[in-house]
Short mmCIF file of C-alpha atoms in Angstrom, two decimals:
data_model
loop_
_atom_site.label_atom_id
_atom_site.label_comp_id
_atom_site.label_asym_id
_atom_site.label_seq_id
_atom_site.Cartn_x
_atom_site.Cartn_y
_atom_site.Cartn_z
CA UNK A 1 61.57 110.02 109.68
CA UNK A 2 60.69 113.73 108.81
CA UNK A 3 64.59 114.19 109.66
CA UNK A 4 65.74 111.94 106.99
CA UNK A 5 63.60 112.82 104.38
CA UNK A 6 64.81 116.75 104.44
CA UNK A 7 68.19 115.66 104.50
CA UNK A 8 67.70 113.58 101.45
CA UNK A 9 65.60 116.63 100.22
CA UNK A 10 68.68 118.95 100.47
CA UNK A 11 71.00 116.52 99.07
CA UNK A 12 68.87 115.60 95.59
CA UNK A 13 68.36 119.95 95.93
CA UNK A 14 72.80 119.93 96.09
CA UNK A 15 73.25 117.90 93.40
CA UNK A 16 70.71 119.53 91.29
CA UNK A 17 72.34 122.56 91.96
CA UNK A 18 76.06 121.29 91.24
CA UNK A 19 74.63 119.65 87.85
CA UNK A 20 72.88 122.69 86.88
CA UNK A 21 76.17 124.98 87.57
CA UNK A 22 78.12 122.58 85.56
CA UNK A 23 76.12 122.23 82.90
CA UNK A 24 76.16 126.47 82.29
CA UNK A 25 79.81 126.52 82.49
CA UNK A 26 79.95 123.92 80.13
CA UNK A 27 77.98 125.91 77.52
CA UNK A 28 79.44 129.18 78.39
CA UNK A 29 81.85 130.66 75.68
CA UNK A 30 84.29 132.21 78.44
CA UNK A 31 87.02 129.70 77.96
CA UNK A 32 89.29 131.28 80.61
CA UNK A 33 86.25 130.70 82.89
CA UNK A 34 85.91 127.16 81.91
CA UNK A 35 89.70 126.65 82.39
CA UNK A 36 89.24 128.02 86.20
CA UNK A 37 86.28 126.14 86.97
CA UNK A 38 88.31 122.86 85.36
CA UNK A 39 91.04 123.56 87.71
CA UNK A 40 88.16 124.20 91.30
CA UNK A 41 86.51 120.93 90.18
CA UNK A 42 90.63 118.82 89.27
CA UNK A 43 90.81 120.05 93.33
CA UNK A 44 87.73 118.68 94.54
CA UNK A 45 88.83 115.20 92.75
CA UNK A 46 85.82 115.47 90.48
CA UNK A 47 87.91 114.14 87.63
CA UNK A 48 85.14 113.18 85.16
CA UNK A 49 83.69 116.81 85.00
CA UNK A 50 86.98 118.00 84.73
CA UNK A 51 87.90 116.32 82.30
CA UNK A 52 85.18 117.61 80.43
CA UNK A 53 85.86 120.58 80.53
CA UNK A 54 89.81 120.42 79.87
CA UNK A 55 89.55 118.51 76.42
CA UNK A 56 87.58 121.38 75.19
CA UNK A 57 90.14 124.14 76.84
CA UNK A 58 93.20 122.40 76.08
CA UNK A 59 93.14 122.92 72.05
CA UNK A 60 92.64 126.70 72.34
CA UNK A 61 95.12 127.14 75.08
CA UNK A 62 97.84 125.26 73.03
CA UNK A 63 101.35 126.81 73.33
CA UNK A 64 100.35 129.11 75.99
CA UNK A 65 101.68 128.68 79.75
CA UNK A 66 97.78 127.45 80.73
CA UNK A 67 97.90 125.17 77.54
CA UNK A 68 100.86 123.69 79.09
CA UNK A 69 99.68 123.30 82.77
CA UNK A 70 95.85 122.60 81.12
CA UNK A 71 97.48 119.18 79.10
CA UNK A 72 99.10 118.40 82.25
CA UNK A 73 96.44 118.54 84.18
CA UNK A 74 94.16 116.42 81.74
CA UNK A 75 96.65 113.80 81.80
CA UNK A 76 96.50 113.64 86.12
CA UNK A 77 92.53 114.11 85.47
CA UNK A 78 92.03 110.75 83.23
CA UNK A 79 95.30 108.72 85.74
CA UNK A 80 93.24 109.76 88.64
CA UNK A 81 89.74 109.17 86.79
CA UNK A 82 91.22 105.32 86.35
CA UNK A 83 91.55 105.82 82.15
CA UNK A 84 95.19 104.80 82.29
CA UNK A 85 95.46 104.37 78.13
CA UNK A 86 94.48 107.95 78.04
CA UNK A 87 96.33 109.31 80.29
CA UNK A 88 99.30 107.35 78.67
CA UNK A 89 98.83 109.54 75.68
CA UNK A 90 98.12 112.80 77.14
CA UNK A 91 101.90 112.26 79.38
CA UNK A 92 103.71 111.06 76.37
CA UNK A 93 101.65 114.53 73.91
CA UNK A 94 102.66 116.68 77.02
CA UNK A 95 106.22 115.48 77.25
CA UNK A 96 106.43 115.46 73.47
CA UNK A 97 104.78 119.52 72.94
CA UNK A 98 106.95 120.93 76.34
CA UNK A 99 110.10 118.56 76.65
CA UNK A 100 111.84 121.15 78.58
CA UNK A 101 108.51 122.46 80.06
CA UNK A 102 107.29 122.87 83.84
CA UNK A 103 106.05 119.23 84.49
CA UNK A 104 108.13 117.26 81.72
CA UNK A 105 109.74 115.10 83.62
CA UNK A 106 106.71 114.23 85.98
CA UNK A 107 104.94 113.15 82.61
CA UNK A 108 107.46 111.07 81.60
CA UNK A 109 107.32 109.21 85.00
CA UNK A 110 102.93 109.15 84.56
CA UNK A 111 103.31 107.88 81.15
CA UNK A 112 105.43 104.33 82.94
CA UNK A 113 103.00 104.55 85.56
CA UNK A 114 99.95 104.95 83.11
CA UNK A 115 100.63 101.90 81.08
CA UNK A 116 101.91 99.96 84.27
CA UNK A 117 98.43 100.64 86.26
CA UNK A 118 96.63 99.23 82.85
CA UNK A 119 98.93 95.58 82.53
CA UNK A 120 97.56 92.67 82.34
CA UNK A 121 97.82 89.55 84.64
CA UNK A 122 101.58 87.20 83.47
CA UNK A 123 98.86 84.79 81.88
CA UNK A 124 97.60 87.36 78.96
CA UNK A 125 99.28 89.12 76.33
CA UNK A 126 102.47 91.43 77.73
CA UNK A 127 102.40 93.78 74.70
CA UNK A 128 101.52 96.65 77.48
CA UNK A 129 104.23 95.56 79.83
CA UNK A 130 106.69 96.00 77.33
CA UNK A 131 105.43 99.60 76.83
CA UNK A 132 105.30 99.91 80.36
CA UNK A 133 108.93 98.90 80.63
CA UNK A 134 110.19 100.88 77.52
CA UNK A 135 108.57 104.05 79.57
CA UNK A 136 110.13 103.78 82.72
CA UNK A 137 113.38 102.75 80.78
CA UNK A 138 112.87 106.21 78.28
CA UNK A 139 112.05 107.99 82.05
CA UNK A 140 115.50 106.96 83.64
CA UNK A 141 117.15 107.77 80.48
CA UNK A 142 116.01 111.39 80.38
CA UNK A 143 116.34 111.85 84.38
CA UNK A 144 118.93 109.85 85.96
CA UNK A 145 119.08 112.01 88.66
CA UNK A 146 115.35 112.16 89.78
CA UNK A 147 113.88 111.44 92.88
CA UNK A 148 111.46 109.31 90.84
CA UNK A 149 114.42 106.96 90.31
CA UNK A 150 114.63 104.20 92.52
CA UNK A 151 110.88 103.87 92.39
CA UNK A 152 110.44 103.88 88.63
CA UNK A 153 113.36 101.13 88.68
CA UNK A 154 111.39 98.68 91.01
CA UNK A 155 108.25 99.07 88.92
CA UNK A 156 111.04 98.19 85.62
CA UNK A 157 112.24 95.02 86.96
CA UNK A 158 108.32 93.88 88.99
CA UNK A 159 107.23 94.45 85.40
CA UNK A 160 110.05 92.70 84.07
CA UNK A 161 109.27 89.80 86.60
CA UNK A 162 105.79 89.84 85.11
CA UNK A 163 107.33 88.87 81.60
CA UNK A 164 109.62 86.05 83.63
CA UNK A 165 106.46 84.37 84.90
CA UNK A 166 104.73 84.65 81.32
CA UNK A 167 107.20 82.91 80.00
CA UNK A 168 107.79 80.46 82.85
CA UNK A 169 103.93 79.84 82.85
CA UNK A 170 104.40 79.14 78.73
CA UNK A 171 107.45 77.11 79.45
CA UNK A 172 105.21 74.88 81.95
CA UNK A 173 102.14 74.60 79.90
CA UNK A 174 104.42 72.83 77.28
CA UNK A 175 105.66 70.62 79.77
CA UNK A 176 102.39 69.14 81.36
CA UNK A 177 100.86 68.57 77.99
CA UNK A 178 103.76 66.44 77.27
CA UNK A 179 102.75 63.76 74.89
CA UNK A 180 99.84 65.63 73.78
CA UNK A 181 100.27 66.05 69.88
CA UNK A 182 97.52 67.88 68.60
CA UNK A 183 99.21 71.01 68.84
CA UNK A 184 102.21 69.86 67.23
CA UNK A 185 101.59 70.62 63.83
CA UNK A 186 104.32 71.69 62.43
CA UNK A 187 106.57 68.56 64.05
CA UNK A 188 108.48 68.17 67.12
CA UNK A 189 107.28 67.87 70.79
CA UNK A 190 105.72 69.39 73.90
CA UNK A 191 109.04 69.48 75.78
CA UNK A 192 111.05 70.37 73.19
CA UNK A 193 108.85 73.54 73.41
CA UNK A 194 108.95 74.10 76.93
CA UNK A 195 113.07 73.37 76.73
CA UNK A 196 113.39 75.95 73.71
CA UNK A 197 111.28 78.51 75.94
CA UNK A 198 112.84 77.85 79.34
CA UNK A 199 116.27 78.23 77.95
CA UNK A 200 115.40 81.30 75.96
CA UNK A 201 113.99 82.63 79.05
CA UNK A 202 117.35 82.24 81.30
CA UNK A 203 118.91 83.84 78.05
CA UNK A 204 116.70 86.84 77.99
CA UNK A 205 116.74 87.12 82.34
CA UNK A 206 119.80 85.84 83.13
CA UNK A 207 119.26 87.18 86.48
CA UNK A 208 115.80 86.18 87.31
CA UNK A 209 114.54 85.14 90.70
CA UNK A 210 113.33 81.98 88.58
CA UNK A 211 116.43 80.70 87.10
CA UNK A 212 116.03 77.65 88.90
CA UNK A 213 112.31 77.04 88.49
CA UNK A 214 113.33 77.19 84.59
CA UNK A 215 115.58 74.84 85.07
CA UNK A 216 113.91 72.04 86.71
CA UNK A 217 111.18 72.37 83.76
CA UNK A 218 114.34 71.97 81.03
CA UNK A 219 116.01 69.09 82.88
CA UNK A 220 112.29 67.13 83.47
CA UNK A 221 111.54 67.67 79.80
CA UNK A 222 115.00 66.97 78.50
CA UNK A 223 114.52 63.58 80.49
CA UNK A 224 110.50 62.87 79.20
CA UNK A 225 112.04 63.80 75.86
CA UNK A 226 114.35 60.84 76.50
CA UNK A 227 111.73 58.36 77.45
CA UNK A 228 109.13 58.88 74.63
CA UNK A 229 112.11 58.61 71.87
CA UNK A 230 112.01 56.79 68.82
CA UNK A 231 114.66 53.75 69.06
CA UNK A 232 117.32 56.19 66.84
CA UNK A 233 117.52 59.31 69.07
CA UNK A 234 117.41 57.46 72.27
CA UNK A 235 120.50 57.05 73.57
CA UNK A 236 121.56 60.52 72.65
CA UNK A 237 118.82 62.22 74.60
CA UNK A 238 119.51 60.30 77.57
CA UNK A 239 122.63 61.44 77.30
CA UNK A 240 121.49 64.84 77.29
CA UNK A 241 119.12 64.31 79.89
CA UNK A 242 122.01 62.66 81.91
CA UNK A 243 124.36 65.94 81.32
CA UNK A 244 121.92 68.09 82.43
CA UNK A 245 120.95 66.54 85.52
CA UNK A 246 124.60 66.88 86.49
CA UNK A 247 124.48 70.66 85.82
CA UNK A 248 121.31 71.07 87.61
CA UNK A 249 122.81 69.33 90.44
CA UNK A 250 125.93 71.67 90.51
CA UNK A 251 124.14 74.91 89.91
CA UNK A 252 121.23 73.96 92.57
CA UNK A 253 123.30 71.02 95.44
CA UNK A 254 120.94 72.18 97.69
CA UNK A 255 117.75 72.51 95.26
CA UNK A 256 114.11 70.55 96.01
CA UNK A 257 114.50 68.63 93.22
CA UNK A 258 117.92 67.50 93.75
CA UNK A 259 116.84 64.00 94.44
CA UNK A 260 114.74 63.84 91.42
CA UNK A 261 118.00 64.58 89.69
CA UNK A 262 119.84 61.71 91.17
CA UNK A 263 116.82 59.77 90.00
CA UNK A 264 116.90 60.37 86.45
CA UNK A 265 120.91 60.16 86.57
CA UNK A 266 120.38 56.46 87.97
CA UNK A 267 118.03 55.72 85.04
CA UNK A 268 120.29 57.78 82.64
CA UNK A 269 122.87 55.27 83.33
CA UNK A 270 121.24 51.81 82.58
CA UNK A 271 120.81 53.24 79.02
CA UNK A 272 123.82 55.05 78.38
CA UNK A 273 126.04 52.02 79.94
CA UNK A 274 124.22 49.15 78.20
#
């Protein structure tokens, strides 16, 4: 028991002691003290002191070799701290104030991988993917020949995937509200929707690992669109429906859904043949 309590003892005496240094080399005037102190704590991975410390250095050590390598290291400080929108900005100021400098193309690479830590889930907005995206794409631009390459191109097309599966998830929320008009306001249909946004999709990612997923949502809405017609436009849309099913079917002969296709061909046909 006594063993425990002088070990806590010495600990709460530690960190009263680290807090009290910090706190007179934060009010101490000797900025090129500050600066060295920044740089001991950035190496014991006490980023939030550091960080401290460096947003006060960095203005009067701007244009100088330690104003370069100070921004720098503010921008690892606040990545490694988990404050990825800062750290965006401090990369893209850094790569911006020393585009030919010391660490500019590692801060081009942090600012892709600061706005890619701080994306959001397919469901929410993608506004940061697309900065994300426009990053790594600015990154491979400027360096084509880094050794950053290959892995700032698979974080590019996961993060592209991420915008594939927003709009897939769109595409299928259209879909299962199907007849559901309240959010119809402005006319049309639930599947119309999801066929207007699947088929933009496969526009926009003609290559995506989903092209098929997209497609089964366009052929079942094309063929729900069909069913729920007014007398006028019926025939024609299962005539679409019909045509489409036949493309699904040679695009994807040995897809799931293949027999669902043959399905709505069958039923296709009693309308279109009558």
């Amino acid at each position: 028991m006594k063993k425990s309590i002088v070990i806590l003892t010495c600990f709460v005496l530690l960190l009263t002691s680290c807090a009290g240094e910090f706190s007179r080399v934060y009010k101490s005037s000797d900025y090129s003290f500050k600066y060295e102190y920044a740089k001991q704590l950035f190496a014991t991975r006490k980023f939030s002191q550091a960080i401290v410390l460096l947003e006060e250095v960095v203005q009067l050590k701007k244009g100088s070799d330690q104003g370069e390598e100070c921004l720098f290291m503010l921008g690892k400080a606040q990545y490694n701290n988990g404050d990825y929108e800062s750290a965006a900005a401090t990369f893209r100021k850094y790569h911006q104030s020393y585009p030919h400098g010391l660490f500019a193309e590692e801060a081009s690479f942090y600012v892709g991988q600061s706005l890619y830590e701080s994306t959001p889930e397919p469901r929410l907005d993608q506004t940061p993917t697309v900065g994300a995206i426009n990053a790594y794409q600015q990154f491979l631009d400027f360096y084509p020949d880094s050794k950053r390459r290959q892995e700032a191109q698979t974080r590019l097309f996961e993060l592209q995937d991420k915008l594939v599966q927003k709009e897939y998830l769109s595409a299928e929320l259209y879909y299962n509200l199907g007849g559901y008009f309240g959010n119809c306001s402005n006319g049309g249909s639930n599947y119309e929707a999801c066929i207007i946004t699947a088929q933009n999709a496969l526009k926009n990612y003609p290559y995506s690992r989903q092209r098929e997923s997209f497609a089964v949502l366009i052929m079942k809405s094309k063929f729900e669109l069909a069913e729920n017609s007014a007398e006028e436009k019926r025939l024609e849309r299962y005539r679409d429906a019909e045509d489409e099913c036949y493309g699904f079917l040679n695009e994807y002969p040995e897809s799931k859904e293949a027999r669902t296709a043959e399905n709505y061909i069958k039923k296709c046909k009693k309308i279109t043949k009558e």
